[in-house]
mmCIF file with all atom_site columns, C-alpha atoms in Angstrom:
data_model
loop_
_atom_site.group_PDB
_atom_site.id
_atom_site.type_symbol
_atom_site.label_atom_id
_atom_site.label_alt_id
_atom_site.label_comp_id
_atom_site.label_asym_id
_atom_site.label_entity_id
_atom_site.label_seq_id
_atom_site.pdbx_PDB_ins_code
_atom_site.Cartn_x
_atom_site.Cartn_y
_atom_site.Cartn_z
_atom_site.occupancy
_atom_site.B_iso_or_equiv
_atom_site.pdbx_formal_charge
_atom_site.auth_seq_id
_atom_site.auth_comp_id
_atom_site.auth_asym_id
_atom_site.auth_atom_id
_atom_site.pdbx_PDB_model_num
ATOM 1   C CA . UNK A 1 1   ? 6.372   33.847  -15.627 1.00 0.00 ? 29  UNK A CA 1
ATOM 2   C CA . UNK A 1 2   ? 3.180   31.704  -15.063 1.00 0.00 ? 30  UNK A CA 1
ATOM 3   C CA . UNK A 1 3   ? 3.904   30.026  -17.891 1.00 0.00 ? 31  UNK A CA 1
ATOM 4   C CA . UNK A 1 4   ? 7.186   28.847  -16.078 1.00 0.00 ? 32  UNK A CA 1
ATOM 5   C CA . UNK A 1 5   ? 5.908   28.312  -12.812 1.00 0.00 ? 33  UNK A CA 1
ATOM 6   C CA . UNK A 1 6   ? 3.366   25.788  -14.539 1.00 0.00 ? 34  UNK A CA 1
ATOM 7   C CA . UNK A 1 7   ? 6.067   23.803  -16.251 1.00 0.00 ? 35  UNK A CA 1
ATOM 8   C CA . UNK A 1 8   ? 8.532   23.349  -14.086 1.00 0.00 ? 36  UNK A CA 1
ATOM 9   C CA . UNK A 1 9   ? 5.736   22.087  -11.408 1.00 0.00 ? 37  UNK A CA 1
ATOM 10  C CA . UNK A 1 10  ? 4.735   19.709  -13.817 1.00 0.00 ? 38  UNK A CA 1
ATOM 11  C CA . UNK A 1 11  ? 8.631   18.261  -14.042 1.00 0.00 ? 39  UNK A CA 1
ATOM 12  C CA . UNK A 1 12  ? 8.469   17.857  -10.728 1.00 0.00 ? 40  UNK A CA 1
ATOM 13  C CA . UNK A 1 13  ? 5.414   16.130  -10.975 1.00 0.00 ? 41  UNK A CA 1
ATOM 14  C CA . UNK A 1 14  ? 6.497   13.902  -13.786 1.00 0.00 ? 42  UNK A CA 1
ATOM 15  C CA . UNK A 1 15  ? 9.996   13.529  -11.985 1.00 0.00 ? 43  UNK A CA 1
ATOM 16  C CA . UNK A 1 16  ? 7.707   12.437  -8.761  1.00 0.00 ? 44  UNK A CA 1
ATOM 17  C CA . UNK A 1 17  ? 5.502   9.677   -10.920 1.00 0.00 ? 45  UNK A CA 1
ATOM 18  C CA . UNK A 1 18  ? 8.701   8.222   -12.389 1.00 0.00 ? 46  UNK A CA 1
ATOM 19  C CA . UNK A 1 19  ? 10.261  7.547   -8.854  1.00 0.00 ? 47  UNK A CA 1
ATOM 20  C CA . UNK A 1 20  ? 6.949   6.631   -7.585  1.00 0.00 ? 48  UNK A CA 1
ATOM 21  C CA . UNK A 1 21  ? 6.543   3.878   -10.449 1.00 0.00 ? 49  UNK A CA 1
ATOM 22  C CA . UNK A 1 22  ? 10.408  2.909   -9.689  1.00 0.00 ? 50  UNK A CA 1
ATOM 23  C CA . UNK A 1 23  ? 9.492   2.159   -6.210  1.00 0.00 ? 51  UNK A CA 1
ATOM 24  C CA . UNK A 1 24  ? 6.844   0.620   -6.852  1.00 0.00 ? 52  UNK A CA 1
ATOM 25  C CA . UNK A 1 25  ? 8.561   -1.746  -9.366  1.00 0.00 ? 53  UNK A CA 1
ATOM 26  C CA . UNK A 1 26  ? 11.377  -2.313  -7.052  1.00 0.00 ? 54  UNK A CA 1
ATOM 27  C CA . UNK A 1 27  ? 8.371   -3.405  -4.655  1.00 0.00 ? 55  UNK A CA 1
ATOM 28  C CA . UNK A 1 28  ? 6.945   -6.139  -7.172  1.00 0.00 ? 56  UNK A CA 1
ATOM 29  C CA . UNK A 1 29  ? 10.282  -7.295  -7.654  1.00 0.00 ? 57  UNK A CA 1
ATOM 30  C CA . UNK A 1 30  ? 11.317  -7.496  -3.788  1.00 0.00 ? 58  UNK A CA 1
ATOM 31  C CA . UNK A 1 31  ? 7.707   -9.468  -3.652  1.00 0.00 ? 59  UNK A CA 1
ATOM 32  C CA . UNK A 1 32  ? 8.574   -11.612 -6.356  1.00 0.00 ? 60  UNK A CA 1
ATOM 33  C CA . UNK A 1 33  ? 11.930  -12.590 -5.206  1.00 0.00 ? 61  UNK A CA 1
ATOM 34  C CA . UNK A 1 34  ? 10.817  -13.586 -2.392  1.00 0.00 ? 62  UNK A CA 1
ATOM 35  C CA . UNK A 1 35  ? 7.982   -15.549 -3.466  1.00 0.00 ? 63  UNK A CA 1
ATOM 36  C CA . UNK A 1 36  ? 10.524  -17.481 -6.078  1.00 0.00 ? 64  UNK A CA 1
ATOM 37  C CA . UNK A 1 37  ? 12.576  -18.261 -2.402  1.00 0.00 ? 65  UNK A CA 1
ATOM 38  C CA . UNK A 1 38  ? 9.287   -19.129 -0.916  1.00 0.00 ? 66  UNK A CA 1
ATOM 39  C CA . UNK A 1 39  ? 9.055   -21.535 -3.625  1.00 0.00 ? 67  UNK A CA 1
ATOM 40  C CA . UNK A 1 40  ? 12.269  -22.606 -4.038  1.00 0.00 ? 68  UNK A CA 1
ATOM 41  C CA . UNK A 1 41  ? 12.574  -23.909 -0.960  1.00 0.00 ? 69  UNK A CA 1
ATOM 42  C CA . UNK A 1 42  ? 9.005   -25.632 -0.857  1.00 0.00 ? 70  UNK A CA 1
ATOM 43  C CA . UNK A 1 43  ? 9.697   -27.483 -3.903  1.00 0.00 ? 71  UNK A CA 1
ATOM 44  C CA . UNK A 1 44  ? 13.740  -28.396 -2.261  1.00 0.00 ? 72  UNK A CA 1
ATOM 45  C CA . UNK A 1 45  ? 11.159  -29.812 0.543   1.00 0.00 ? 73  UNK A CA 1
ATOM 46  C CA . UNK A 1 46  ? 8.771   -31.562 -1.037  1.00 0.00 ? 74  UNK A CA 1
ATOM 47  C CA . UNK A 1 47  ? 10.930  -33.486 -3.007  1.00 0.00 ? 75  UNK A CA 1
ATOM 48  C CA . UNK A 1 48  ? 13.235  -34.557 -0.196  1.00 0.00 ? 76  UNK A CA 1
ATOM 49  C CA . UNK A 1 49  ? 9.664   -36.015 1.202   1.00 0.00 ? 77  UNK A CA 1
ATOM 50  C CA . UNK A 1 50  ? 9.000   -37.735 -1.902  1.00 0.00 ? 78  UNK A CA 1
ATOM 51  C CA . UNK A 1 51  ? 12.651  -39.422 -2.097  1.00 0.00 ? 79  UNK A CA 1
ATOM 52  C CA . UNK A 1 52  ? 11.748  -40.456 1.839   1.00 0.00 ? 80  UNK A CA 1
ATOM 53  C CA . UNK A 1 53  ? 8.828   -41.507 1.152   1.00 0.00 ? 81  UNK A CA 1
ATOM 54  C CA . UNK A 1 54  ? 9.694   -43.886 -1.985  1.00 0.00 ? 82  UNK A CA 1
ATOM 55  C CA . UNK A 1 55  ? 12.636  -45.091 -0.038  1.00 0.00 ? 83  UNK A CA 1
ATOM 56  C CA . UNK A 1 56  ? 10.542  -45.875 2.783   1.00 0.00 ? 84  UNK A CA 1
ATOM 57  C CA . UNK A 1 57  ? 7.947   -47.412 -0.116  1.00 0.00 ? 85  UNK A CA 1
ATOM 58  C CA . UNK A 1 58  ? 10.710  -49.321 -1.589  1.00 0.00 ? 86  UNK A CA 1
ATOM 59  C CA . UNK A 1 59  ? 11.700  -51.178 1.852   1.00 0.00 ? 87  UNK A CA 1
ATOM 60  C CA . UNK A 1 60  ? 8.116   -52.402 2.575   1.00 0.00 ? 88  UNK A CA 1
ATOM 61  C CA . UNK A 1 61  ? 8.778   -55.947 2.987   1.00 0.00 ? 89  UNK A CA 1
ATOM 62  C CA . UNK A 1 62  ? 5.179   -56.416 4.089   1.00 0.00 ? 90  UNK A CA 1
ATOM 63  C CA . UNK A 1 63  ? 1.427   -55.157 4.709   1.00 0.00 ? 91  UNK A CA 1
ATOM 64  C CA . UNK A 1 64  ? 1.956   -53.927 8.363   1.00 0.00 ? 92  UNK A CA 1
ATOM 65  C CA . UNK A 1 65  ? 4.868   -51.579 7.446   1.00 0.00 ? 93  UNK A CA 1
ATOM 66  C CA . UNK A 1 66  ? 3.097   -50.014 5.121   1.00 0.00 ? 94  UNK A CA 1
ATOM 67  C CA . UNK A 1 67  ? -0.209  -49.380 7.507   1.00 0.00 ? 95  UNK A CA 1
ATOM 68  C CA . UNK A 1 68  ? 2.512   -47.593 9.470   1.00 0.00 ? 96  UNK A CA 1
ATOM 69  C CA . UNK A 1 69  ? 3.418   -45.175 6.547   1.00 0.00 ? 97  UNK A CA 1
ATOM 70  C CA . UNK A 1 70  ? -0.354  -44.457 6.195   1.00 0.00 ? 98  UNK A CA 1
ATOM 71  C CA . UNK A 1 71  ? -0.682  -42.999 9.393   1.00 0.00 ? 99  UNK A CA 1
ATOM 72  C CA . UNK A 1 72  ? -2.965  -39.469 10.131  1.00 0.00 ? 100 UNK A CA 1
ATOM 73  C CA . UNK A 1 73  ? 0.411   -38.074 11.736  1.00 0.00 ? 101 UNK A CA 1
ATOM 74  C CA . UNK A 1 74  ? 1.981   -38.107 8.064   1.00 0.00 ? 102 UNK A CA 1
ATOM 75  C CA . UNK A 1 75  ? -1.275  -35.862 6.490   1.00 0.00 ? 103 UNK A CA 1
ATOM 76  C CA . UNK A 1 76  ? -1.378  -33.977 9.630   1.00 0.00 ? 104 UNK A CA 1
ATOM 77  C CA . UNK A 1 77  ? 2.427   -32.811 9.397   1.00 0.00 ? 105 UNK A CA 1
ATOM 78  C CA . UNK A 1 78  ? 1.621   -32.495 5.624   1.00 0.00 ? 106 UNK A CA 1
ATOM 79  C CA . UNK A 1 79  ? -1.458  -29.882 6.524   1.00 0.00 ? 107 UNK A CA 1
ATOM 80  C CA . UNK A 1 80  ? 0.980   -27.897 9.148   1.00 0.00 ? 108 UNK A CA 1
ATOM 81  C CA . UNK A 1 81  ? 3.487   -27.931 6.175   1.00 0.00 ? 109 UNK A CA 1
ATOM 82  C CA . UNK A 1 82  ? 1.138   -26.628 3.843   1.00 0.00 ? 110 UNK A CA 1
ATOM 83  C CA . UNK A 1 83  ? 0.056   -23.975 6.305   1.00 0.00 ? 111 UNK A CA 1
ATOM 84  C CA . UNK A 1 84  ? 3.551   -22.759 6.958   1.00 0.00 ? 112 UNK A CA 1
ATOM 85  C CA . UNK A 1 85  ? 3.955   -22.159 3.345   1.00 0.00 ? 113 UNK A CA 1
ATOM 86  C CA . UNK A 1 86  ? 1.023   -20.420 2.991   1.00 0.00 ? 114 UNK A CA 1
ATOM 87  C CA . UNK A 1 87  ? 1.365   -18.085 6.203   1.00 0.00 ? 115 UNK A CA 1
ATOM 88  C CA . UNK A 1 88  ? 4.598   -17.109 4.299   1.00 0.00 ? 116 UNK A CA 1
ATOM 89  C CA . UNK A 1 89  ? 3.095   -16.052 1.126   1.00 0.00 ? 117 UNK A CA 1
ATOM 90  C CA . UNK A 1 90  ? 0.515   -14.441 2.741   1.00 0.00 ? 118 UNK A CA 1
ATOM 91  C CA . UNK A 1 91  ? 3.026   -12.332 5.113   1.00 0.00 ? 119 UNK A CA 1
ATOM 92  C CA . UNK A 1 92  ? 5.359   -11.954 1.523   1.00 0.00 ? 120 UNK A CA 1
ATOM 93  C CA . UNK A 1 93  ? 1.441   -10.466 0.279   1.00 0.00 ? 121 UNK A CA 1
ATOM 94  C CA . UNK A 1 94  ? 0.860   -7.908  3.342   1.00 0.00 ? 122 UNK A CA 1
ATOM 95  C CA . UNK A 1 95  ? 3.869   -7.052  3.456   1.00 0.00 ? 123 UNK A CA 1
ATOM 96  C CA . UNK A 1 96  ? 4.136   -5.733  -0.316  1.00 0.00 ? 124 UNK A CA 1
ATOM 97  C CA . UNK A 1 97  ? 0.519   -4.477  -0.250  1.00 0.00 ? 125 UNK A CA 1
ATOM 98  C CA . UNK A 1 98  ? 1.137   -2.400  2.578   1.00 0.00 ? 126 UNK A CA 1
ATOM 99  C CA . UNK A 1 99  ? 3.949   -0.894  0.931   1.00 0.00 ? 127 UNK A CA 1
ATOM 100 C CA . UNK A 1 100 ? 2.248   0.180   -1.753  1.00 0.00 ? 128 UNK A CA 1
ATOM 101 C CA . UNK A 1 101 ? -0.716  1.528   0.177   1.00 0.00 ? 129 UNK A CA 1
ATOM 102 C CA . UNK A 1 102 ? 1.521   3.836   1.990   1.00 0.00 ? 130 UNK A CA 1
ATOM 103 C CA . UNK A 1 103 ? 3.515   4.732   -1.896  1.00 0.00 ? 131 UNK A CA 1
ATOM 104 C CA . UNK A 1 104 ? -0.215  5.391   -3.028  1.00 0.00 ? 132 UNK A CA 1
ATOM 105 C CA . UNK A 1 105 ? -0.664  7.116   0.066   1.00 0.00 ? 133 UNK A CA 1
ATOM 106 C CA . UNK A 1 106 ? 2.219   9.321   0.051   1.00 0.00 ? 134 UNK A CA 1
ATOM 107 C CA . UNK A 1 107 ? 1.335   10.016  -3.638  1.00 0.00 ? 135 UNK A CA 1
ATOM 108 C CA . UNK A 1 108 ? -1.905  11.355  -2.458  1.00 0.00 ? 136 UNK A CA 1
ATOM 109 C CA . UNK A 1 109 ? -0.727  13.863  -0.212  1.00 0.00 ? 137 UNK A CA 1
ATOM 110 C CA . UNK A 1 110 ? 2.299   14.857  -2.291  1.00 0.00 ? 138 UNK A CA 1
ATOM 111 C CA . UNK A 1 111 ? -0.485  15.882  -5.373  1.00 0.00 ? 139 UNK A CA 1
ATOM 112 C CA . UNK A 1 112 ? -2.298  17.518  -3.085  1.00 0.00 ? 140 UNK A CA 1
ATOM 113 C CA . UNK A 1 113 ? -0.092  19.489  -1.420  1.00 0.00 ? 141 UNK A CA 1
ATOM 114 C CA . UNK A 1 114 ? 1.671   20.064  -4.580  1.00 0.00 ? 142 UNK A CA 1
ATOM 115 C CA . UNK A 1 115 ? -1.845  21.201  -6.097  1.00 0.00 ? 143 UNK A CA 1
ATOM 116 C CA . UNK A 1 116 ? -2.900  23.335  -3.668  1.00 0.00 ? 144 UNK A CA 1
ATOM 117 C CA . UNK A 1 117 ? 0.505   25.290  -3.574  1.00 0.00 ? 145 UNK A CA 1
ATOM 118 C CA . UNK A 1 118 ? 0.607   26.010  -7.469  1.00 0.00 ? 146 UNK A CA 1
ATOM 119 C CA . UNK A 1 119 ? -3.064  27.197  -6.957  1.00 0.00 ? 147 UNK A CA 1
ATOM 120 C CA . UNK A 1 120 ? -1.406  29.713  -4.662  1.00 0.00 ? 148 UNK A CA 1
ATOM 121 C CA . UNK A 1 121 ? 0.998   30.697  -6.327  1.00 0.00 ? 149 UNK A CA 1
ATOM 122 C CA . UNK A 1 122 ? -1.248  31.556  -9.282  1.00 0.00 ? 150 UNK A CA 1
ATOM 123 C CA . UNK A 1 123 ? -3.890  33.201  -7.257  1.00 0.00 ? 151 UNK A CA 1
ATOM 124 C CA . UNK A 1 124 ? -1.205  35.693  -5.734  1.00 0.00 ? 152 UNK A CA 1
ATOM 125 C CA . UNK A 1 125 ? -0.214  36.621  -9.493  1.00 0.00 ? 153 UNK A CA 1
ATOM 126 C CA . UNK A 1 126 ? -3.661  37.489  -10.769 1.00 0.00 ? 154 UNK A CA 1
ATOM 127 C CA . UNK A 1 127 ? -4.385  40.383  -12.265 1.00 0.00 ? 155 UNK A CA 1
ATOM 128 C CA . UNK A 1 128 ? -6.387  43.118  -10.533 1.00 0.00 ? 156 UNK A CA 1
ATOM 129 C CA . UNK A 1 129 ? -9.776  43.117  -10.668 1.00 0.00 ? 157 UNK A CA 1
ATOM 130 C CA . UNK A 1 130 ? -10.271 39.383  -10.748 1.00 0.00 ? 158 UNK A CA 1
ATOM 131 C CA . UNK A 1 131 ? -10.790 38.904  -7.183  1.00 0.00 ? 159 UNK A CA 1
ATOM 132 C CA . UNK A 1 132 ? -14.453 37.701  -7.839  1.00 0.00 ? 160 UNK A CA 1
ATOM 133 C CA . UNK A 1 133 ? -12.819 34.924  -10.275 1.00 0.00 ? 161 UNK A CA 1
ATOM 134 C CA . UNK A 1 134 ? -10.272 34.383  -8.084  1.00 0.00 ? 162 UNK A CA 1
ATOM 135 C CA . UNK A 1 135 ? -13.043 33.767  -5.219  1.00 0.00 ? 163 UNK A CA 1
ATOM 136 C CA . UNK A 1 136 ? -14.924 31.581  -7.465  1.00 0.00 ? 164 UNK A CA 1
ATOM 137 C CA . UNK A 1 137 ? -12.389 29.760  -8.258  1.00 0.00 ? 165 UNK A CA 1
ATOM 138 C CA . UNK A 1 138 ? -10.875 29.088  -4.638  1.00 0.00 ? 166 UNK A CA 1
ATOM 139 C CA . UNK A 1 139 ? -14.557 28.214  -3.850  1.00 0.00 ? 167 UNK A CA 1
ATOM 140 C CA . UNK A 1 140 ? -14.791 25.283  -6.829  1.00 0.00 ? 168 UNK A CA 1
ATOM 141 C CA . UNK A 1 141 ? -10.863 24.433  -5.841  1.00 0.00 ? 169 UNK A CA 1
ATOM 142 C CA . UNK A 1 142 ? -12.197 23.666  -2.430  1.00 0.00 ? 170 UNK A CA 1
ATOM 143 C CA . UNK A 1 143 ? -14.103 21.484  -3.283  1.00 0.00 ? 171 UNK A CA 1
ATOM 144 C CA . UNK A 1 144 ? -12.720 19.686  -5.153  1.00 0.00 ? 172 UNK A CA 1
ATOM 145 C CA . UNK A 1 145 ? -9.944  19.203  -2.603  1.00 0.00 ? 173 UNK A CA 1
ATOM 146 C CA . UNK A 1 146 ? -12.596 16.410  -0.995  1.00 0.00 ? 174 UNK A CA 1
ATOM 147 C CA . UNK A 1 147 ? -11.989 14.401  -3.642  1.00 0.00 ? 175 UNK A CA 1
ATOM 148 C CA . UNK A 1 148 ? -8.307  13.580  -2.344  1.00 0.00 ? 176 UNK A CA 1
ATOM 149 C CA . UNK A 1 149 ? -9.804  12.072  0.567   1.00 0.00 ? 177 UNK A CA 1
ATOM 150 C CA . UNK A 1 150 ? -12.156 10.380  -1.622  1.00 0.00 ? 178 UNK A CA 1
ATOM 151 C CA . UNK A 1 151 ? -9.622  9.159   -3.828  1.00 0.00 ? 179 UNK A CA 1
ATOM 152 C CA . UNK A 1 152 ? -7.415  8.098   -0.308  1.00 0.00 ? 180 UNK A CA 1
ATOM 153 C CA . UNK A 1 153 ? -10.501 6.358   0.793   1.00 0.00 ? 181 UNK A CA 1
ATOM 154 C CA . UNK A 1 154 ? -11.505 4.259   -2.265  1.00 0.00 ? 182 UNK A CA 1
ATOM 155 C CA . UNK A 1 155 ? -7.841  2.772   -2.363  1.00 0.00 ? 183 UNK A CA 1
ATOM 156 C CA . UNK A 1 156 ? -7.816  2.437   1.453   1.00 0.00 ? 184 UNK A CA 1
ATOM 157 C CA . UNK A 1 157 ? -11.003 -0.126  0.744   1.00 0.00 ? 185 UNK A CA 1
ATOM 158 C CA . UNK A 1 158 ? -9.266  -1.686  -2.542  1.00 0.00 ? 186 UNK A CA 1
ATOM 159 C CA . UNK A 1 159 ? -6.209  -2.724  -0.351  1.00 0.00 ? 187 UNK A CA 1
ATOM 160 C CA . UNK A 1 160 ? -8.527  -3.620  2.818   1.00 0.00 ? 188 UNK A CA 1
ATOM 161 C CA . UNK A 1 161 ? -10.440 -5.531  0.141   1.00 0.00 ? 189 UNK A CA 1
ATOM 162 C CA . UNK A 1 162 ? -7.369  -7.294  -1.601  1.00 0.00 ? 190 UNK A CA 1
ATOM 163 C CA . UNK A 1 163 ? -6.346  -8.650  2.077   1.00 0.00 ? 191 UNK A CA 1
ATOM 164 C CA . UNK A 1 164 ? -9.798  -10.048 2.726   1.00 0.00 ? 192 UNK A CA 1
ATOM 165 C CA . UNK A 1 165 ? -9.628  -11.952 -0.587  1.00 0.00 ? 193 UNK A CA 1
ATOM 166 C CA . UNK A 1 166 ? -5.756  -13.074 -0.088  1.00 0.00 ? 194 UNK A CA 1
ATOM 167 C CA . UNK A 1 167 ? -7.485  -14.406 3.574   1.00 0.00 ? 195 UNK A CA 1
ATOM 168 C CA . UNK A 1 168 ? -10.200 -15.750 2.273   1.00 0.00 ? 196 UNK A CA 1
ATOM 169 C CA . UNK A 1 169 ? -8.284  -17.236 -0.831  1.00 0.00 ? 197 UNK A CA 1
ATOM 170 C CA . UNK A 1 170 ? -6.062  -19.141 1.963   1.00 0.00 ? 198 UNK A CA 1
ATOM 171 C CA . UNK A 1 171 ? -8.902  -20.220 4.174   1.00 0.00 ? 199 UNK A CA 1
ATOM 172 C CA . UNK A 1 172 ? -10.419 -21.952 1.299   1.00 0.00 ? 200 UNK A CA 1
ATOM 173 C CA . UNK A 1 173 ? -7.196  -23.770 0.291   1.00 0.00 ? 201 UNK A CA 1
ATOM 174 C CA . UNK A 1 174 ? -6.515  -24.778 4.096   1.00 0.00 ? 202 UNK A CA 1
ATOM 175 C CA . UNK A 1 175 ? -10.040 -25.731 4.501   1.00 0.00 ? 203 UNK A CA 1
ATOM 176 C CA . UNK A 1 176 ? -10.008 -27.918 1.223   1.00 0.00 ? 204 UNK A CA 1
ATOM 177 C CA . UNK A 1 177 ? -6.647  -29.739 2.539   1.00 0.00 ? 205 UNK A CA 1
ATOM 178 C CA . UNK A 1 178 ? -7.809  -30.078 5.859   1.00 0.00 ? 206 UNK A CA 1
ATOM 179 C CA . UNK A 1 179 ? -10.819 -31.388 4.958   1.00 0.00 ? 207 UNK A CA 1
ATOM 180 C CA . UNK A 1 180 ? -9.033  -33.912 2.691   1.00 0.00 ? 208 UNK A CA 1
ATOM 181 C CA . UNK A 1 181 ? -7.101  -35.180 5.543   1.00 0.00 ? 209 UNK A CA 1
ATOM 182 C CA . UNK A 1 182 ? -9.533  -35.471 8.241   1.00 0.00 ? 210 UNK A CA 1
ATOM 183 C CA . UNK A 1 183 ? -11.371 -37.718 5.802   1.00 0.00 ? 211 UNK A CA 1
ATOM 184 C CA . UNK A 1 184 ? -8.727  -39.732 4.676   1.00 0.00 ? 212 UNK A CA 1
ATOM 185 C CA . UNK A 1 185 ? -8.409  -40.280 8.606   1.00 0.00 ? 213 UNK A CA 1
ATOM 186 C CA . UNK A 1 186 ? -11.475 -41.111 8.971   1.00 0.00 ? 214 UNK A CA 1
ATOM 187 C CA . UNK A 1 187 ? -11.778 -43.310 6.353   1.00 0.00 ? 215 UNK A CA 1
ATOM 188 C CA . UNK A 1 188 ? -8.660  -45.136 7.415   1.00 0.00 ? 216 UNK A CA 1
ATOM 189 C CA . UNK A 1 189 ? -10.193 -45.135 11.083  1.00 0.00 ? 217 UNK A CA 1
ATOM 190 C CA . UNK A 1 190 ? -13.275 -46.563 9.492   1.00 0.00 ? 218 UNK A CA 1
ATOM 191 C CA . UNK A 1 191 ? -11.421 -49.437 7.694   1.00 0.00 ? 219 UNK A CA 1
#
């Protein structure tokens, strides 16, 4: 009978990790999709500026025309643009890593719970005079129960710490742009 119990809680476990690892596909494919849109549509954009831009180029008939095309307004706009796009892919990032911390997090609970039940179930069935094993046992069991919240706790800081990168990841790239425009402003200021 114990024998039974054991494998048919260990279908359900494996039946549990295959739906877990579906959803969690299905997540990295939403993600991805919607990244590829993200994309999509940023690269539709930018090359409708570049075709304005060379047919603005293209009717330069002289110097002053094209000081107007060099103005800070055009990298400025550029910078907002670039900051749109990456708020989206950072939103499109949050929004599939907080999915997955709450699959991971579900997961957690769902082994433990799952666990701690079967433990049960095969305590109840011991034998008679193992009540000191059983003791020890539900003592070491216990204990080891902590290291759920352990477990919850060290992927709690590896998503936290995924987000900081992501933010710190964009920061840099903004920075970097920004910091290309304001110089080429400057320089053209300067000139």
């Amino acid at each position: 009978m114990f024998q039974t119990q054991l494998n048919d809680q260990i279908a359900q476990a494996q039946a549990k990790a295959v739906e877990t690892a579906k959803h969690l596909a299905q997540v990295a494919v939403e993600s991805a999709q919607e990244l590829a849109e993200i994309n999509q549509a940023a690269a539709k954009d930018a090359l409708a500026a570049a075709q304005d831009t060379s047919s603005q180029l293209l009717a330069i008939k002289d110097p002053q025309q094209l000081a107007k095309l060099a103005q800070p307004e055009a990298a400025q706009e550029a910078a907002k643009y670039a900051a749109a796009y990456q708020a989206k892919v950072n939103q499109v990032v949050r929004n599939g890593n907080k999915e997955v911390a709450q699959v991971v997090d579900a997961s957690i609970d769902d082994a433990r719970a799952d666990l701690v039940k079967f433990v049960k179930e095969a305590t109840k069935t011991a034998p008679a005079g193992a009540e000191a094993f059983v003791s020890a046992f539900q003592t070491a069991f216990d204990a080891s129960l902590q290291q759920f919240d352990q477990v919850r706790a060290t992927a709690t800081d590896a998503f936290a710490n995924f987000e900081k990168s992501v933010d710190a990841a964009l920061a840099n790239i903004q920075g970097q742009y920004a910091g290309k425009s304001s110089k080429k402003s400057a320089a053209k200021l300067a000139a």
